[in-house]
Structures are given as C-alpha cells and as structure tokens.
Amino acid sequence: MDYIVGIDIGTTSTKALLYDINGKILAKANKGYTLYQNKPDMAEEDPDDIFNATLQAIQEVVTKAQLTDGQVVAISWSAQQHSLIALDQNYKPLTRTITWADNRAEKYARQFKENGKGLAVYKRTGLPIHPMGPFYKLLWLKNEHPDLCNKTAFWVGIKEYVIWRYTNVLAEETSMAAATGLLNMQTLQWDDEILKMVGVKKDQLPSLVPTTHSIVGIRSEYAKVMGVPYDVHIVMGATDGALSTIGVGALETGTLAINIGTSAAVRSFMDKPLIDPKARLYCYPIMEGKYLVGGPINNGGIVFNWAHDALFGGEQETAKLLQQDSYDILTKIAETVPAGSSGLLFHPYLGGERAPLWDANARASFFGLNRNHTRAHMIRAVLEGIVFNLYMTTLALTEVTGDPKDILVAGGFVRSSLGRQIMADIYEHEITIPDSYESGCLAAMYLAKMSLGLESDLQGITKYIGKEKKYQPDKDNYPIYRKLIPIYIRLSRELASEYDDIAEFQREFPKLYNK
C-alpha cells in the first residue's frame, strides 16, 4: 500500500499526519519551536528549527506506523502565511523567519493607509493594509535595514525555504505567493509595479507553480533519516488558511468556514476575485476558479491560553493533582455564570489585530467590570470576546458575500460544549463541526492525491472528512447577545483613538517586554 504525509507548519509547532491511500490516519506527531518576541512588535522564528521540526515529525509518524506493506509516496504541505526570510546567494538565511505576527512594519502600513497607496496595492494583490504582509515587511527592511537588503539574493517564506532544504528547488505555489502582496491577482504573476515599490527583482523570488505541483526526489540524507524513498513526491500544497477551509468541506460560495486555533479566521470561497471597498478582507487566488475571501484574526485560542496562565495558576496545580485537563476546569468554571458574563465585555486584542480592526496597535481590555464580577465572569467574557470579534469580522465578510447558508467551524475552541454553544448563540445560527480537526493536514493529503492523479477535483475530499455534528443556538440567549454586540462594536471604535498612544508608551518602555 502507498502512504502520504500531510504536514502543517504552524506558528508554534509543526504537525504531521501519516495517511494510507484510503485516507485513514495511521500516526500523528507534533513538534514545537520558539517564537521570539523579546523586542516590541517582534515575532520571529528560527527557520532551521522549523526545518528540523518537519524532519523529526515525519520521521516520528513513519516510525510509529511501522510500514511493512508499502512506502510513503508523497509529502504534502500546509503552512502559515505571510512569513519572510532573506537568503544569501548560497541560500543561507540572513534573517530569522519574520512571521505574520511581527508588527515592526506598522509605520509603513499606516503610511500607505493614509496616503491611499495601500488601497491601490490591495486592489492589485488582495493583501489588506497591515504589517503582517511581506510587502510591508519589505518596505520596512528596505528603509531601515538597507545593508541587509543589499546582501539578500532571495526572498522566501518558510514553506519555500523548507522545501528547498529537502529538494534544492526554490518554488512557490499560487496561494502562498498571493499572501505576500507581490502577486497580481488577475494575472497570477509577480507584479512588476509592486516589486518596484519594495525594490525586489523577479529573479530574487521563487518560481511560481500550481498548488498541486510536485517535485520528485529529496536529498538522500534526509530520506534516510525520515525512512522514506529518495524519489518521494514533494507536493507544494497551499496556505494553512486555504487548506483548513478545503479540509472542512467549505467548497461552495455561501458556505462560511470558521477556524479557531491559536489564531482564527473567517473565510469563504468565491469563483472570482472579490474586493471589499473598505479593504477589510483579503482575497487570495488558490487555484483555477477558487478565490479565498476572508478575515484573519490574531486573537483566537491564544487569548484563552493567556487567561489560563495569567488568571488561573491555582487551578493548574489542582488539575495536576486531580490528573485533569486544566483547560477543561476553566471551561467548567465559565459555565457557572450566565451568557453575557453579567455585562462584562472583553476585547481580545493581546497581539494587535488584523480583521476586523486592521490595527497593529490595538490592545486588549475588560469593560464593565464591577465588584460583583468574579474570575468566572472574566474567563467567560474572554471566551465570548473571542467570538464577538469573529462575529464582527463575519459582518464585514457577509456584507460583500451575502448571508451564509451553512457555517462550518473547526479548531480547538469548539471541542468544548461551551465553546460550541457560545458560537451558535452569538451567530444565532446552526453550526456544523466536522469530525476531522486536523483539516489542514487532511487537505494537504488530498492535494497530494490530486497531484498523483488519484483524485480529479476538490469535491472528492468530502468522503474523507467523516461525520459532522450540528449544534443549535439557545434562543433564550438571543436577547442578551443582541444587546451586547452593538456595545462591543461601538466600544471597539471608541477605543481605537487611544490604541496608538498606549502602544507608543509600551514601545517607549521596552523593559515591559520580559519574554
């Protein structure tokens, strides 16, 4: 039997799943690495640490599966978007991976928003006006680190770098190229005018290939370590956003896909480019006839992690003694207070925000706190705040795409019954949760099957997704959330005028950054 590895390079770890040719999962592995944030607005990773994580993860799943009746025929990739690495002429990194969460290009994104150039870039490329984009990162480096730019022979993202390490081929597929802000969404080629703005030449960028393109053959030393044949197919795959949407089966216009992992996103496929006049949404071509429109959100499950660590240290010790999951204990605590957290609101902007605010200086806050509120109210308000923020982004998306017929939700947030109920209640809509949580790896595996000629189109992925469960909203909670949502939205606008000042204060006193 033949086997396929689907692998997802995430922000905090790399996941690998080994599938047989029929889509059955045989083994899983997860390898973490450090996100360096020891300076204001910085969010970097070591590209070689990530490469080693992929190597170890693939080795682990192949070893666990003890393959005796066949071999791995393909390794297919999902990866975080918007990363940037400078390479010298020998393909050695001159920088760490500058991730999507890095906000040091904020000044240049703000300038482009104010002078109107950012809107022009958005209309050509589909990239929103935000420092997450490699376009804005390149502006920052060009202006503040010209010596580095002069030494740089190639500009790549993390997936392209990892695939080059394995294959000695420097290539970039359509979806990841679109997320750079350097690709013209109409021609699907590197945009000459955009490249002039950032001082980059086409020969400094990877060659462009389709998402199902495969490179046959990897370096023998890596094949030996992983336990795969040297002539394995390396399938380019796509961005994590595209694949997580495909992997839950949200393939049609009118189906809304929501993912809440470390970060979060609201997305929908369209059959042609769709530009938001207010530039609140991205629009990235994925493959022929498939454009992904949506809003990426910085503050998903990572906000729950913060509350877990910052507010509930004692409960973590209790969980250890009881041999229980401390996050489950927090969820049970949150269930003890009513919907709406007795009027306590939480804006979850711990790491700035992309959609719906597109403000790298945004900061988190509790609002409405009084003497009667407890930590139980605070943890429920955190969970509700994550969903309120998603709902604000959904309002922007549906304004240009129309109301959704179906809402598919994936990610760790909805593994808990409380998370699912909050989602259904705030949206006032039935939500569907696919059985497969690792939707990115699943879709990567499926693209490999398409690349190998074993599947003809995306529709066939539905047979691998498994059972779906549907959850209904509680009508008793409608009046509560209907009253709180307008307050939440108005408050986000009122606070916007103060975000720049508090962010500047934090930059002025960098000792606050103790990570």
Coordinates of C-alpha atoms in Angstrom, one line a residue, residues 80-258:
Q80 CA 1.5 29.6 8.0
Q81 CA 1.1 32.6 5.7
H82 CA 2.9 36.0 5.4
S83 CA 6.4 34.8 6.6
L84 CA 9.6 36.3 5.2
I85 CA 13.2 35.1 5.1
A86 CA 16.2 36.8 3.5
L87 CA 18.7 34.3 1.9
D88 CA 22.2 34.9 0.7
Q89 CA 23.5 33.7 -2.7
N90 CA 24.2 30.3 -1.1
Y91 CA 20.6 30.1 0.2
K92 CA 21.7 30.6 3.8
P93 CA 19.3 32.6 6.0
L94 CA 20.4 36.2 6.7
T95 CA 17.4 36.6 9.0
R96 CA 15.1 34.5 11.1
T97 CA 11.6 33.8 9.8
I98 CA 9.7 37.1 10.2
T99 CA 6.2 35.8 10.9
W100 CA 2.7 37.1 10.3
A101 CA 2.6 38.2 13.9
D102 CA 5.5 40.6 13.5
N103 CA 4.3 44.2 13.6
R104 CA 7.6 46.2 13.1
A105 CA 6.4 47.3 9.6
E106 CA 3.4 49.1 11.3
K107 CA 4.7 52.6 10.4
Y108 CA 4.8 51.7 6.7
A109 CA 1.4 50.1 6.6
R110 CA 0.0 53.2 8.4
Q111 CA 1.6 55.5 5.8
F112 CA 0.2 53.5 2.9
K113 CA -3.2 53.5 4.5
E114 CA -3.1 57.3 5.0
N115 CA -1.7 58.2 1.5
G116 CA -4.0 55.9 -0.4
K117 CA -1.3 53.7 -1.8
G118 CA -2.3 50.8 0.4
L119 CA -5.7 50.6 -1.2
A120 CA -4.1 50.5 -4.6
V121 CA -1.9 47.6 -3.5
Y122 CA -4.9 45.9 -2.1
K123 CA -6.9 46.2 -5.3
R124 CA -4.0 44.7 -7.3
T125 CA -3.0 41.9 -4.9
G126 CA -5.8 41.3 -2.4
L127 CA -3.4 41.9 0.5
P128 CA -5.0 44.1 3.3
I129 CA -3.1 47.1 4.6
H130 CA -1.4 45.6 7.6
P131 CA 2.2 44.9 8.7
M132 CA 1.6 41.1 8.5
G133 CA 2.1 41.3 4.7
P134 CA 5.6 40.6 3.3
F135 CA 5.0 43.6 1.0
Y136 CA 5.1 45.9 4.1
K137 CA 7.9 43.9 5.8
L138 CA 10.0 44.5 2.7
L139 CA 9.2 48.3 2.8
W140 CA 10.4 48.3 6.4
L141 CA 13.6 46.4 5.6
K142 CA 14.3 48.5 2.6
N143 CA 14.1 51.7 4.6
E144 CA 15.6 50.7 7.9
H145 CA 17.9 47.8 7.0
P146 CA 19.3 48.6 3.6
D147 CA 22.6 46.8 4.2
L148 CA 20.6 43.5 4.8
C149 CA 18.7 44.1 1.6
N150 CA 21.9 44.7 -0.4
K151 CA 23.2 41.3 0.8
T152 CA 20.0 39.4 0.0
A153 CA 19.9 37.2 -3.0
F154 CA 16.5 35.6 -2.5
W155 CA 13.3 36.4 -0.5
V156 CA 11.2 33.4 0.5
G157 CA 8.6 32.3 3.0
I158 CA 9.1 29.4 5.5
K159 CA 7.4 26.7 3.3
E160 CA 9.6 27.6 0.3
Y161 CA 12.7 27.5 2.5
V162 CA 11.9 24.1 4.0
I163 CA 11.0 22.6 0.6
W164 CA 14.3 24.0 -0.8
R165 CA 16.2 22.3 2.1
Y166 CA 14.7 19.0 1.0
T167 CA 14.8 19.3 -2.8
N168 CA 17.3 22.0 -3.8
V169 CA 14.4 23.6 -5.7
L170 CA 13.1 27.1 -4.9
A171 CA 9.4 27.3 -5.9
E172 CA 6.3 29.0 -4.6
E173 CA 2.7 28.0 -5.2
T174 CA -0.2 30.3 -6.0
S175 CA -1.9 30.6 -2.6
M176 CA 1.3 31.4 -0.7
A177 CA 2.5 33.8 -3.4
A178 CA -0.8 35.6 -3.2
A179 CA -0.4 36.1 0.6
T180 CA 2.9 38.0 0.0
G181 CA 1.2 41.0 -1.6
L182 CA 3.6 40.8 -4.5
L183 CA 1.3 38.7 -6.8
N184 CA -1.1 40.3 -9.2
M185 CA -4.4 38.5 -8.5
Q186 CA -5.6 38.9 -12.1
T187 CA -2.5 37.7 -14.0
L188 CA -1.3 35.3 -11.2
Q189 CA 2.3 36.5 -11.9
W190 CA 4.7 38.6 -9.8
D191 CA 3.5 42.2 -10.2
D192 CA 6.2 44.4 -11.8
E193 CA 4.8 47.7 -10.3
I194 CA 4.5 46.2 -6.8
L195 CA 8.1 44.9 -7.0
K196 CA 9.4 48.3 -7.9
M197 CA 7.8 49.7 -4.7
V198 CA 9.8 47.4 -2.5
G199 CA 13.0 47.2 -4.6
V200 CA 12.8 43.5 -5.3
K201 CA 13.6 41.8 -8.7
K202 CA 11.7 38.8 -10.0
D203 CA 14.9 36.7 -10.0
Q204 CA 15.0 37.2 -6.2
L205 CA 11.7 35.4 -5.8
P206 CA 10.8 31.7 -6.2
S207 CA 9.4 30.4 -9.5
L208 CA 5.6 30.2 -9.5
V209 CA 3.9 26.8 -9.7
P210 CA 0.3 25.4 -9.0
T211 CA -0.7 24.1 -5.6
T212 CA -0.7 20.5 -6.9
H213 CA 2.8 20.8 -8.4
S214 CA 5.2 18.1 -7.2
I215 CA 9.0 17.9 -7.0
V216 CA 10.2 14.3 -7.3
G217 CA 13.2 13.5 -5.2
I218 CA 14.8 14.7 -2.0
R219 CA 18.3 14.7 -0.6
S220 CA 19.3 11.2 0.3
E221 CA 20.5 12.0 3.9
Y222 CA 17.0 13.3 4.7
A223 CA 15.3 10.4 3.1
K224 CA 17.3 8.1 5.2
V225 CA 16.5 9.9 8.4
M226 CA 12.8 10.0 7.7
G227 CA 12.5 6.5 6.4
V228 CA 11.1 7.5 3.0
P229 CA 12.3 6.7 -0.5
Y230 CA 14.6 9.4 -2.0
D231 CA 12.2 9.7 -5.1
V232 CA 9.2 10.7 -2.9
H233 CA 6.9 13.4 -4.3
I234 CA 7.1 16.7 -2.5
V235 CA 3.7 18.3 -3.3
M236 CA 3.6 22.1 -2.9
G237 CA 0.3 22.2 -1.1
A238 CA -1.1 25.6 0.0
T239 CA -1.5 28.1 2.8
D240 CA -3.0 26.9 6.1
G241 CA -6.0 29.2 5.5
A242 CA -6.8 27.6 2.2
L243 CA -6.3 24.1 3.3
S244 CA -8.2 24.4 6.6
T245 CA -11.1 25.7 4.5
I246 CA -10.9 22.8 2.0
G247 CA -10.4 20.3 4.8
V248 CA -13.8 21.1 6.4
G249 CA -15.5 20.8 3.1
A250 CA -16.4 24.5 2.7
L251 CA -16.0 24.5 -1.0
E252 CA -19.0 26.4 -2.3
T253 CA -19.9 30.0 -2.3
G254 CA -22.4 30.6 0.5
T255 CA -20.6 28.3 3.0
L256 CA -18.8 30.1 5.8
A257 CA -15.7 28.4 7.3
I258 CA -14.5 29.5 10.7

